PDB file of C-alpha atoms and ligand atoms in Angstrom:
ATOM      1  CA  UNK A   6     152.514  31.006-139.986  1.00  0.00           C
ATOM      2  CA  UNK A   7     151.893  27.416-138.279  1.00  0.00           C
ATOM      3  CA  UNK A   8     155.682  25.791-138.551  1.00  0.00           C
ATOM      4  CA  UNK A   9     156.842  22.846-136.651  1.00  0.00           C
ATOM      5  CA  UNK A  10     159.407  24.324-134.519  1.00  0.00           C
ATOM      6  CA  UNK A  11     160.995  21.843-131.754  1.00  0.00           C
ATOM      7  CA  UNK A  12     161.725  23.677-129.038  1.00  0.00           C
ATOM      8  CA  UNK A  13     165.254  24.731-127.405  1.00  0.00           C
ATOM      9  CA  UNK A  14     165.378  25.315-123.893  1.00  0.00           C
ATOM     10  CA  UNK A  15     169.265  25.703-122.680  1.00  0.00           C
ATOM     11  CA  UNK A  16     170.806  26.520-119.186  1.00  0.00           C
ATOM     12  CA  UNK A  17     173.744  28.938-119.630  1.00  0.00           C
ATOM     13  CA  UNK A  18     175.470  28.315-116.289  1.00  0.00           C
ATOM     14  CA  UNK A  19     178.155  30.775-116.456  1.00  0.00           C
ATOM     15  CA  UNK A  20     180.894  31.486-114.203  1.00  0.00           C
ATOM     16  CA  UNK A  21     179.300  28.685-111.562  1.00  0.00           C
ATOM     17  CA  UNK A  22     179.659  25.161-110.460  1.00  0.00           C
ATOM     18  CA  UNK A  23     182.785  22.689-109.789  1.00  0.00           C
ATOM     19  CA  UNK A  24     182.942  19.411-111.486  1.00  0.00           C
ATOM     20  CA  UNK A  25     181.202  17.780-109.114  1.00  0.00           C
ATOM     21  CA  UNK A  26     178.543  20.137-109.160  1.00  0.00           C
ATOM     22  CA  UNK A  27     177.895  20.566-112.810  1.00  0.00           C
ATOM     23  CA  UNK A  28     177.892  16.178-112.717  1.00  0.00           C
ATOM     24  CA  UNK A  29     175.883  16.539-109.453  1.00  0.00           C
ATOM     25  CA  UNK A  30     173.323  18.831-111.372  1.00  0.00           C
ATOM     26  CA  UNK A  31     173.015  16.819-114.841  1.00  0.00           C
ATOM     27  CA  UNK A  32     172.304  13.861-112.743  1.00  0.00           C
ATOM     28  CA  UNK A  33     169.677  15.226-110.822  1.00  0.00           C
ATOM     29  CA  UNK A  34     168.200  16.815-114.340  1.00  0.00           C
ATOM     30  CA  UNK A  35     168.156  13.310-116.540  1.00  0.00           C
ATOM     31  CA  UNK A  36     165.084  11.721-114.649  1.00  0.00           C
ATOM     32  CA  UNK A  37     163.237  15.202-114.491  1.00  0.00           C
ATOM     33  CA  UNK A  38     163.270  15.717-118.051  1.00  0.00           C
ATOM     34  CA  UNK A  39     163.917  12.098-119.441  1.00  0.00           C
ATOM     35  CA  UNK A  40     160.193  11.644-120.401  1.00  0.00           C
ATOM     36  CA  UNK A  41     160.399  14.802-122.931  1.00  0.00           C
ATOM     37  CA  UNK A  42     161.024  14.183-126.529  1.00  0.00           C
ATOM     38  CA  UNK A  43     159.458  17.341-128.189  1.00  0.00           C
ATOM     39  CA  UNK A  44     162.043  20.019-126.984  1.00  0.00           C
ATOM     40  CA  UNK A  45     165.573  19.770-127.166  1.00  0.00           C
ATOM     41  CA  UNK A  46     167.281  20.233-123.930  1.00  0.00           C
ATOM     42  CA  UNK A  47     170.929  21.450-123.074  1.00  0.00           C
ATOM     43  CA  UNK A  48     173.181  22.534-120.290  1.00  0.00           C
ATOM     44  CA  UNK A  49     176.228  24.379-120.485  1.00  0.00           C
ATOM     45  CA  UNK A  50     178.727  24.552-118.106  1.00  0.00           C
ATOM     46  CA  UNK A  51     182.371  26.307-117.696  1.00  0.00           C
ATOM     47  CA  UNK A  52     184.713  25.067-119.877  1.00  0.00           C
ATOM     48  CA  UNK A  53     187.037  22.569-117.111  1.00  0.00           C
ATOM     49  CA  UNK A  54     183.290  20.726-116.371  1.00  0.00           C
ATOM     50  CA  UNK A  55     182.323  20.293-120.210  1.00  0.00           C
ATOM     51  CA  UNK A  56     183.978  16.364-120.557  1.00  0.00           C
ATOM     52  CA  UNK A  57     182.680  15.419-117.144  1.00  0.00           C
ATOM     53  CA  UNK A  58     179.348  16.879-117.434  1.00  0.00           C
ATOM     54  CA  UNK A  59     179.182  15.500-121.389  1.00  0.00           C
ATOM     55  CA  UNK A  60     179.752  11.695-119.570  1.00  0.00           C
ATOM     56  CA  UNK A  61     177.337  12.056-117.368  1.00  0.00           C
ATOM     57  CA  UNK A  62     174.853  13.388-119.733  1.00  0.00           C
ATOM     58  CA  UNK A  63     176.055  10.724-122.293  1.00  0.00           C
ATOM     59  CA  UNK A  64     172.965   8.605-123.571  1.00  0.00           C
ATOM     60  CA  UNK A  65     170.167  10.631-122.058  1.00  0.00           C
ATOM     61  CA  UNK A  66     168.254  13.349-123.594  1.00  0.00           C
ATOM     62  CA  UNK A  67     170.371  16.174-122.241  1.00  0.00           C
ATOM     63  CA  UNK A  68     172.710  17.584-124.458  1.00  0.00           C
ATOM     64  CA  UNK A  69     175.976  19.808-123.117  1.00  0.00           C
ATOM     65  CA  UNK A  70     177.537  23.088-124.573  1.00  0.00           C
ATOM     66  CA  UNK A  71     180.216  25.388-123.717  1.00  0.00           C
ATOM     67  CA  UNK A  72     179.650  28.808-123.013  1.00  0.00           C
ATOM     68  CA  UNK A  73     182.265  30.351-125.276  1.00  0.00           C
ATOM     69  CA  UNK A  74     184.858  29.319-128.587  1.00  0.00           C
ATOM     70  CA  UNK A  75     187.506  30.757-130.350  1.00  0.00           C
ATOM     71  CA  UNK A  76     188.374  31.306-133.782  1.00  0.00           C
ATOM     72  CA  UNK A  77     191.722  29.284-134.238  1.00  0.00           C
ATOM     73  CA  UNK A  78     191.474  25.500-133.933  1.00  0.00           C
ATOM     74  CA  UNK A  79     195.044  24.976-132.230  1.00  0.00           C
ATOM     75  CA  UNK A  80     198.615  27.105-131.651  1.00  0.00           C
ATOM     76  CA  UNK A  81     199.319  29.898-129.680  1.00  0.00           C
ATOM     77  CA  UNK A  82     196.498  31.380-128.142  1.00  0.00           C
ATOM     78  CA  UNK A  83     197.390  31.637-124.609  1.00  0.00           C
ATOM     79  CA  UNK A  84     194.108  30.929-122.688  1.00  0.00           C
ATOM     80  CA  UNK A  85     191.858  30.212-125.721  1.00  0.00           C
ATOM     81  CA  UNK A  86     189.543  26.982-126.109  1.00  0.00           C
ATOM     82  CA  UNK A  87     188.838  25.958-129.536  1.00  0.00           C
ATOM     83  CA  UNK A  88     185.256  24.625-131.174  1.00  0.00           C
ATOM     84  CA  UNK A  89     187.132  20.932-132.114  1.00  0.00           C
ATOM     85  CA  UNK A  90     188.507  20.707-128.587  1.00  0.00           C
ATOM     86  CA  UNK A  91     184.952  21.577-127.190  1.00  0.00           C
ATOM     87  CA  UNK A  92     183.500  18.711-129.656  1.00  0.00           C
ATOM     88  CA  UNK A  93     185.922  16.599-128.740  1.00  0.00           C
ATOM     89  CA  UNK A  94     184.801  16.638-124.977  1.00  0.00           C
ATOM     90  CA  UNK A  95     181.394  15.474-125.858  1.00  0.00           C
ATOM     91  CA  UNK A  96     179.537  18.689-126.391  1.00  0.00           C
ATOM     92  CA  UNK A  97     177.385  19.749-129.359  1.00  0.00           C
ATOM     93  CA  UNK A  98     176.343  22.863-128.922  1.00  0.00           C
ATOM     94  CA  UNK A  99     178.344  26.617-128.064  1.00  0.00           C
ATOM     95  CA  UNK A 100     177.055  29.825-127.149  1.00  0.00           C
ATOM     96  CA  UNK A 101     178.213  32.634-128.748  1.00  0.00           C
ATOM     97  CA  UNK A 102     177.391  36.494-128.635  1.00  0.00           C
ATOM     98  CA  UNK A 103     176.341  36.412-125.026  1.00  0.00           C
ATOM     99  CA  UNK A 104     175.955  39.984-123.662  1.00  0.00           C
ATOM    100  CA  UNK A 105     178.562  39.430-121.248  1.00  0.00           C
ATOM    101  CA  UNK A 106     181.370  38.508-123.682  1.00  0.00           C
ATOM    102  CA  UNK A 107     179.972  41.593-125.711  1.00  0.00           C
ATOM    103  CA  UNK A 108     180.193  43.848-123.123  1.00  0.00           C
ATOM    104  CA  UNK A 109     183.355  42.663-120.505  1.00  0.00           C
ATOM    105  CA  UNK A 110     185.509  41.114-122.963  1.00  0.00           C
ATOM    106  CA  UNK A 111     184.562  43.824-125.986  1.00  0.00           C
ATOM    107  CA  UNK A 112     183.626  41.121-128.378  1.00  0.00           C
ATOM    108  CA  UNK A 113     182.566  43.002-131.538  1.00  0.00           C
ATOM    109  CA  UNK A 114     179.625  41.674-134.313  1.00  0.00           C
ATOM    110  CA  UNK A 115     182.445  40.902-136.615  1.00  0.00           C
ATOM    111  CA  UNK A 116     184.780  38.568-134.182  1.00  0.00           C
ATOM    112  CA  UNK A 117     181.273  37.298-133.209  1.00  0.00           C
ATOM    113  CA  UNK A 118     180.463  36.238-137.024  1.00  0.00           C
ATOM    114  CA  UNK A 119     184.109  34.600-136.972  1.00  0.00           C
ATOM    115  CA  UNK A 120     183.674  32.544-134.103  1.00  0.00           C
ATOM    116  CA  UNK A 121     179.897  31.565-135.709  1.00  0.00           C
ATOM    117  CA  UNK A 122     181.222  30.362-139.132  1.00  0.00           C
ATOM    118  CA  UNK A 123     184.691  28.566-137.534  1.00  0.00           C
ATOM    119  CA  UNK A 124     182.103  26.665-134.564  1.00  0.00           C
ATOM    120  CA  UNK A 125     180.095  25.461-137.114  1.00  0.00           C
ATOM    121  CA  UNK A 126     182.510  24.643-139.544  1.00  0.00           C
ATOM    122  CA  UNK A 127     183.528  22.690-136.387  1.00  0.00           C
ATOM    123  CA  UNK A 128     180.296  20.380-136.972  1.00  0.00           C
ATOM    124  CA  UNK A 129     179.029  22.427-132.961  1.00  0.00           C
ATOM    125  CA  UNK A 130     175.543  23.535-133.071  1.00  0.00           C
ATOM    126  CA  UNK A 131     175.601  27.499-131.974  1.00  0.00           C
ATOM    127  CA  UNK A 132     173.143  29.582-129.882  1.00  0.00           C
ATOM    128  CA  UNK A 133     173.950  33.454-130.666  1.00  0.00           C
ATOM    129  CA  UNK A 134     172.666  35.776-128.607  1.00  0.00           C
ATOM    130  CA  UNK A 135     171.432  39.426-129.346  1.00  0.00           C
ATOM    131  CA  UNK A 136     169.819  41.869-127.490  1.00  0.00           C
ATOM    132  CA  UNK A 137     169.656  45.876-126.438  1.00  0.00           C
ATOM    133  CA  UNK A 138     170.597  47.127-123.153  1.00  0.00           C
ATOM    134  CA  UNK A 139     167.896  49.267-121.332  1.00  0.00           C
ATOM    135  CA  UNK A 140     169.598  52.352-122.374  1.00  0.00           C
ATOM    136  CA  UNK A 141     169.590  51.782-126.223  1.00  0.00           C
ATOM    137  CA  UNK A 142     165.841  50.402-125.981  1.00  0.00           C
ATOM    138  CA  UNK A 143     164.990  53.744-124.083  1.00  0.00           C
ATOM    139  CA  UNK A 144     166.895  55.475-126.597  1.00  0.00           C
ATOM    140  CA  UNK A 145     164.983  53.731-129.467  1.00  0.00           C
ATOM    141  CA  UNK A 146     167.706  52.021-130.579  1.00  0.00           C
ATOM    142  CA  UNK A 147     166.705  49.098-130.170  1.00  0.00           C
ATOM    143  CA  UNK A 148     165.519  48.008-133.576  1.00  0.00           C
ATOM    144  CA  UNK A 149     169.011  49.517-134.978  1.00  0.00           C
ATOM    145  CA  UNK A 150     170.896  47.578-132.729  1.00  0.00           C
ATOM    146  CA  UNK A 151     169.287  44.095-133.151  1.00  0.00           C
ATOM    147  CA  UNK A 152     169.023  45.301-136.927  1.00  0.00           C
ATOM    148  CA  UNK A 153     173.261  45.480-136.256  1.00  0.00           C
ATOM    149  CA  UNK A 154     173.922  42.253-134.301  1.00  0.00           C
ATOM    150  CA  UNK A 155     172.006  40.432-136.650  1.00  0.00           C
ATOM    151  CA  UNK A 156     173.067  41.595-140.208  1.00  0.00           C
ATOM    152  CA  UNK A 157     176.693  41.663-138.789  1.00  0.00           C
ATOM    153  CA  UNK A 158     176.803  38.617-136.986  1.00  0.00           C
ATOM    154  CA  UNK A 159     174.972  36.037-139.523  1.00  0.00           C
ATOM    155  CA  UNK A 160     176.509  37.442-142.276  1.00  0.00           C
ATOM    156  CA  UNK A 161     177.656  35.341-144.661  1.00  0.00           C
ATOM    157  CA  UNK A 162     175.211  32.330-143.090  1.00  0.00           C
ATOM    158  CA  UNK A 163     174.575  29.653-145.959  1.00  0.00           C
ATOM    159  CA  UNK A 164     170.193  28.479-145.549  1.00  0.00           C
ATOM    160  CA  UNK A 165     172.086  24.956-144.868  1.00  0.00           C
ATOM    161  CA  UNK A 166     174.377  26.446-142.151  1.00  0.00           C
ATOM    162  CA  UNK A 167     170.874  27.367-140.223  1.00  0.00           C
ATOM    163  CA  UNK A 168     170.132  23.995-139.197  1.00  0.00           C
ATOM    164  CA  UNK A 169     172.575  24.271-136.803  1.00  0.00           C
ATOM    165  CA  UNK A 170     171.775  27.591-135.408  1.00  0.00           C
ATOM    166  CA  UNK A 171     169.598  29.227-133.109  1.00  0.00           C
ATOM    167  CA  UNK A 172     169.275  32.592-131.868  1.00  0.00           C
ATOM    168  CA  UNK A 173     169.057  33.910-128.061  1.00  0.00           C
ATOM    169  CA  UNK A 174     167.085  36.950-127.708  1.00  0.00           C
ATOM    170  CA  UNK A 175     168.184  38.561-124.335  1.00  0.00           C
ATOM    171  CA  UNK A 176     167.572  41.852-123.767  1.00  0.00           C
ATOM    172  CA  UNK A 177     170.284  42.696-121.167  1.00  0.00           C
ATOM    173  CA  UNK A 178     168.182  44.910-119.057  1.00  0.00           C
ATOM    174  CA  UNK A 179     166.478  41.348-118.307  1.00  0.00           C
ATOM    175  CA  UNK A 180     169.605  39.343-117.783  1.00  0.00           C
ATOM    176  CA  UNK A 181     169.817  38.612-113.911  1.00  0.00           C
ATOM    177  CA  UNK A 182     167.615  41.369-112.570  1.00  0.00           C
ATOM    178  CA  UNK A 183     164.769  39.684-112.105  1.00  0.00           C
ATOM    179  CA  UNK A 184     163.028  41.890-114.615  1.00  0.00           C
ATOM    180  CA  UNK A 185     161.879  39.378-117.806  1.00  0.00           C
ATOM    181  CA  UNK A 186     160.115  40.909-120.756  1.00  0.00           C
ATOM    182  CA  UNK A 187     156.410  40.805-121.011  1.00  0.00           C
ATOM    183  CA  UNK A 188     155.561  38.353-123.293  1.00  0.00           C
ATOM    184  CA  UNK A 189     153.833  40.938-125.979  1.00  0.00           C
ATOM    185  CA  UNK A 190     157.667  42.816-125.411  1.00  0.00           C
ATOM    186  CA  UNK A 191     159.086  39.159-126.077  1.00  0.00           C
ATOM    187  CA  UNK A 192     156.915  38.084-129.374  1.00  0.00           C
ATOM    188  CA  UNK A 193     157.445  41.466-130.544  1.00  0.00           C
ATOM    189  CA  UNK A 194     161.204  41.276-130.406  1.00  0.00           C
ATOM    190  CA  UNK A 195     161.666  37.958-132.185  1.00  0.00           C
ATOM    191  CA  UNK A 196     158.830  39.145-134.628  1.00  0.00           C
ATOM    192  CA  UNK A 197     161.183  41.970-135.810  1.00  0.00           C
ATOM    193  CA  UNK A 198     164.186  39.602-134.852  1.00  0.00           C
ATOM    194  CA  UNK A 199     162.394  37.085-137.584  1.00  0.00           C
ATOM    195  CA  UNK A 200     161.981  39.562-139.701  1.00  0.00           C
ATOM    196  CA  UNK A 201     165.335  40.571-140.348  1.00  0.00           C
ATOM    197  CA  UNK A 202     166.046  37.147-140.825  1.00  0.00           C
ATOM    198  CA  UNK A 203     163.817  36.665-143.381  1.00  0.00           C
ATOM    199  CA  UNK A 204     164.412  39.918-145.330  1.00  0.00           C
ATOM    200  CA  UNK A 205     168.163  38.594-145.382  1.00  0.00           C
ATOM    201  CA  UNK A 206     168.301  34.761-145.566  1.00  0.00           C
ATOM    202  CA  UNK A 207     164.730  34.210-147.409  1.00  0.00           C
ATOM    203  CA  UNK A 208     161.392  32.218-146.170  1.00  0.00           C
ATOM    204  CA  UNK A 209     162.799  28.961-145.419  1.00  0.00           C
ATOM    205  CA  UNK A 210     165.088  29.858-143.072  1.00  0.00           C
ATOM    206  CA  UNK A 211     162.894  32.193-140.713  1.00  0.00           C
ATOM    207  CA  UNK A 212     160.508  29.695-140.275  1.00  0.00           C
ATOM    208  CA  UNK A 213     162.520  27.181-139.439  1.00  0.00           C
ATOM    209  CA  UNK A 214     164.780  29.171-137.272  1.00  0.00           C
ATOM    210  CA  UNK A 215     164.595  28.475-133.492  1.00  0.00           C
ATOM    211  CA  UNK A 216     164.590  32.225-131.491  1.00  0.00           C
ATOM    212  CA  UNK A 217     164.798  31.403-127.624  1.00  0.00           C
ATOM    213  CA  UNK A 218     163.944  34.311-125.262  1.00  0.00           C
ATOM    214  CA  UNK A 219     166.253  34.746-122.323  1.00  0.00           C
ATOM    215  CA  UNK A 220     166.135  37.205-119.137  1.00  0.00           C
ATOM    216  CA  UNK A 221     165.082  36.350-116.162  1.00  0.00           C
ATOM    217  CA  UNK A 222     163.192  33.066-117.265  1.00  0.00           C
ATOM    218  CA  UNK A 223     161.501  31.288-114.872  1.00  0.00           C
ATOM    219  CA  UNK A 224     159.442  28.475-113.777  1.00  0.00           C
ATOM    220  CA  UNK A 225     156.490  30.346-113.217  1.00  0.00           C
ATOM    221  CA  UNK A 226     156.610  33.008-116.199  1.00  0.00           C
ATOM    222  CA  UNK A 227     158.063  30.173-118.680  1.00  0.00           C
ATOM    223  CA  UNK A 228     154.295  29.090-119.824  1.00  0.00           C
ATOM    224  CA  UNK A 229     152.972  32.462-120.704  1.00  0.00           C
ATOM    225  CA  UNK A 230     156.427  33.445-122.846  1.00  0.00           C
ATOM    226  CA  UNK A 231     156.232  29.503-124.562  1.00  0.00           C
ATOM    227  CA  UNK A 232     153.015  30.806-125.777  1.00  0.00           C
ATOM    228  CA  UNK A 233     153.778  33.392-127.762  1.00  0.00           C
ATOM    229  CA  UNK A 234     153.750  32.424-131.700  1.00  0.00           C
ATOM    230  CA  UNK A 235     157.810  33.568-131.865  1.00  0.00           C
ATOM    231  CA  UNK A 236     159.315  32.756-128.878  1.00  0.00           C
ATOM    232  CA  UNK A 237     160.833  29.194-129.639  1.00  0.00           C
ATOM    233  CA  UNK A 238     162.338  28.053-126.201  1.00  0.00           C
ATOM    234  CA  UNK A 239     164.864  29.550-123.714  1.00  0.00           C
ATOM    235  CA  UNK A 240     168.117  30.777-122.498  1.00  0.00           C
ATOM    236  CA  UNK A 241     168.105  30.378-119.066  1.00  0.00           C
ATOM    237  CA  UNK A 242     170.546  31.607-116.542  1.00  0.00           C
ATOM    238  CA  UNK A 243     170.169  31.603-112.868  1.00  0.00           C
ATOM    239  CA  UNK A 244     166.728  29.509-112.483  1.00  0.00           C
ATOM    240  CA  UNK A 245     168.731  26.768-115.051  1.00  0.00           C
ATOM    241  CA  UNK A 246     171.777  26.434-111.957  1.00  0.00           C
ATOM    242  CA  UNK A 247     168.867  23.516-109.936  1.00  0.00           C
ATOM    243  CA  UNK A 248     168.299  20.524-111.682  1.00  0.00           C
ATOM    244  CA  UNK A 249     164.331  21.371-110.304  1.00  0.00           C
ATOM    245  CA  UNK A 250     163.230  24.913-111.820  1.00  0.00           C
ATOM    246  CA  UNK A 251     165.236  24.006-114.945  1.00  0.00           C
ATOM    247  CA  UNK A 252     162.975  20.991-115.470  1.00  0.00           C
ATOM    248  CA  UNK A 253     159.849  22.954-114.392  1.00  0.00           C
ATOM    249  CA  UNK A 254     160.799  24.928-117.364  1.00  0.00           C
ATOM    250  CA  UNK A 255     161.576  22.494-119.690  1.00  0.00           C
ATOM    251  CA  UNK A 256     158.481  20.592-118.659  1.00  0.00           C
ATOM    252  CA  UNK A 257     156.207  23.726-118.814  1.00  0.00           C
ATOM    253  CA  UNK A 258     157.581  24.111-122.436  1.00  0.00           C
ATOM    254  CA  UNK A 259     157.121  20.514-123.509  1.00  0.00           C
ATOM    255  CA  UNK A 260     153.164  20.801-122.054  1.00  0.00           C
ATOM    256  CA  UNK A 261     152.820  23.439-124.206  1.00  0.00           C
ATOM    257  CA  UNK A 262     153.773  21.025-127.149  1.00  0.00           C
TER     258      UNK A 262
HETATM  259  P1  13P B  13     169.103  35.007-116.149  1.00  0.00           P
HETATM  260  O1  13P B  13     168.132  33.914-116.510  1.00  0.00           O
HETATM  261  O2  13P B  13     169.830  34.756-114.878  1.00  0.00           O
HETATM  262  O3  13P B  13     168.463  36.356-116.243  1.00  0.00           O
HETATM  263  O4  13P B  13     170.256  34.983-117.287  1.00  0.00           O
HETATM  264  C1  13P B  13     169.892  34.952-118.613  1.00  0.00           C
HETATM  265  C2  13P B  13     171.101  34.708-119.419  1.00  0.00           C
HETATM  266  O5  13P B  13     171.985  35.533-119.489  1.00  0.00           O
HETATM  267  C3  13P B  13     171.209  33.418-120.119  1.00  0.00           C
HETATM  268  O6  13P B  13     172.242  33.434-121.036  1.00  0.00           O
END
């Protein structure tokens, strides 16, 4: 079904980069991608780089996100960052879900489908991520776990509340091993991913709702996943940590139009 999708194509830093660097970086990005108005571009940096990173990136096309958010706004939380103190360093967007926080830090679907609703209520746009390890796709679990992480963590998800969501597909068994899904394994995913969606939340909102692939994204694989009718942009780890392959990416996606 032909829908006009714009494109998402994010860097997820992680646990990398000094303030310097992360500035350093979103400098060297701005003139690589500053010509591309059909995809929506963001970085997202550790949480003590957000405000610099957000000024530098103030004004351009680039947008900045944090990587993480909690569910209280302010009070004791020892540690915690909320979603209106990550707005309030410049940043629009959070990531939430990400495989890592699922697996080291035992984040569950329903704390996940807390911090969704409290970001957004927040006014941040939020990139939740999904996917199987290589042991519950080998398993055939796979469609029972997205079927999981995506009834449990958009429930309750009003068909406005959508606007300002995306979801990552990353199937960890792609995440940083230089392994990516094929692209029939990729448009396959965020058919049934889309499908779920749909079943739950209705027409409107599965064909207007951005699905980015990430695992092991590259430059040079970035075209042939961009093609596929489902796959609506990126999450991008390591190859998104130089200003250069992240635009090749972003670039590669905007060609594809
Ligand atoms: P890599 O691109 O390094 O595989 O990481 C993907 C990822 O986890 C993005 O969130």
């Amino acid at each position: 079904m032909a829908t006009a999708r714009k494109p998402l194509v994010a860097g997820n830093w992680k646990l990398n980069k000094t303030v310097s660097e992360a500035v350093e970086t979103v400098d060297a990005l701005k003139p690589l991608v500053s010509g591309v108005s059909n995809v929506d571009v963001v970085v997202c940096p550790v949480y003590t780089a957000l405000y610099s990173a957000a000024q530098a990136a103030a004004g351009s096309n680039v947008e900045v996100g944090a990587q993480n958010g909690y569910t209280k706004e302010s009070g004791a939380f020892t540690g915690e960052v909320s979603p209106q103190l990550i707005k309030d360093t410049g940043c629009t967007w959070v990531i939430l879900g990400h495989s890592e926080r699922r697996e080291y830090f035992t984040e569950s679907d329903a704390f996940l489908n807390e911090k969704l609703h409290f970001a957004l209520s927040a006014g941040l746009k939020v990139m939740f991520c999904i996917g199987e390890t290589l042991e519950e796709r080998e398993g055939g679990k796979m469609d029972d776990v997205l079927t999981r992480q995506v009834t449990e963590g958009l429930k309750g998800l009003t068909e406005d509340q959508f606007a300002n969501v995306a979801i990552a597909y990353e199937p960890v068994w792609a995440i940083g091993t230089g392994v990516t899904a094929t692209p029939d394994q990729a448009e396959s995913a965020h058919l049934f991913v889309r499908g779920l969606v749909r079943d739950q939340f209705g027409d409107a909102v599965a064909d207007g709702l951005r699905i980015q692939y990430g695992g092991s994204a590259k430059p040079d694989n970035a075209a042939e996943l961009i093609s596929q009718p489902n796959v609506d942009g990126f999450l991008v780890g390591g190859a998104a940590l130089q200003a250069d392959s992240f635009a090749a990416i972003v670039n590669a996606v905007s060609a594809h139009g």
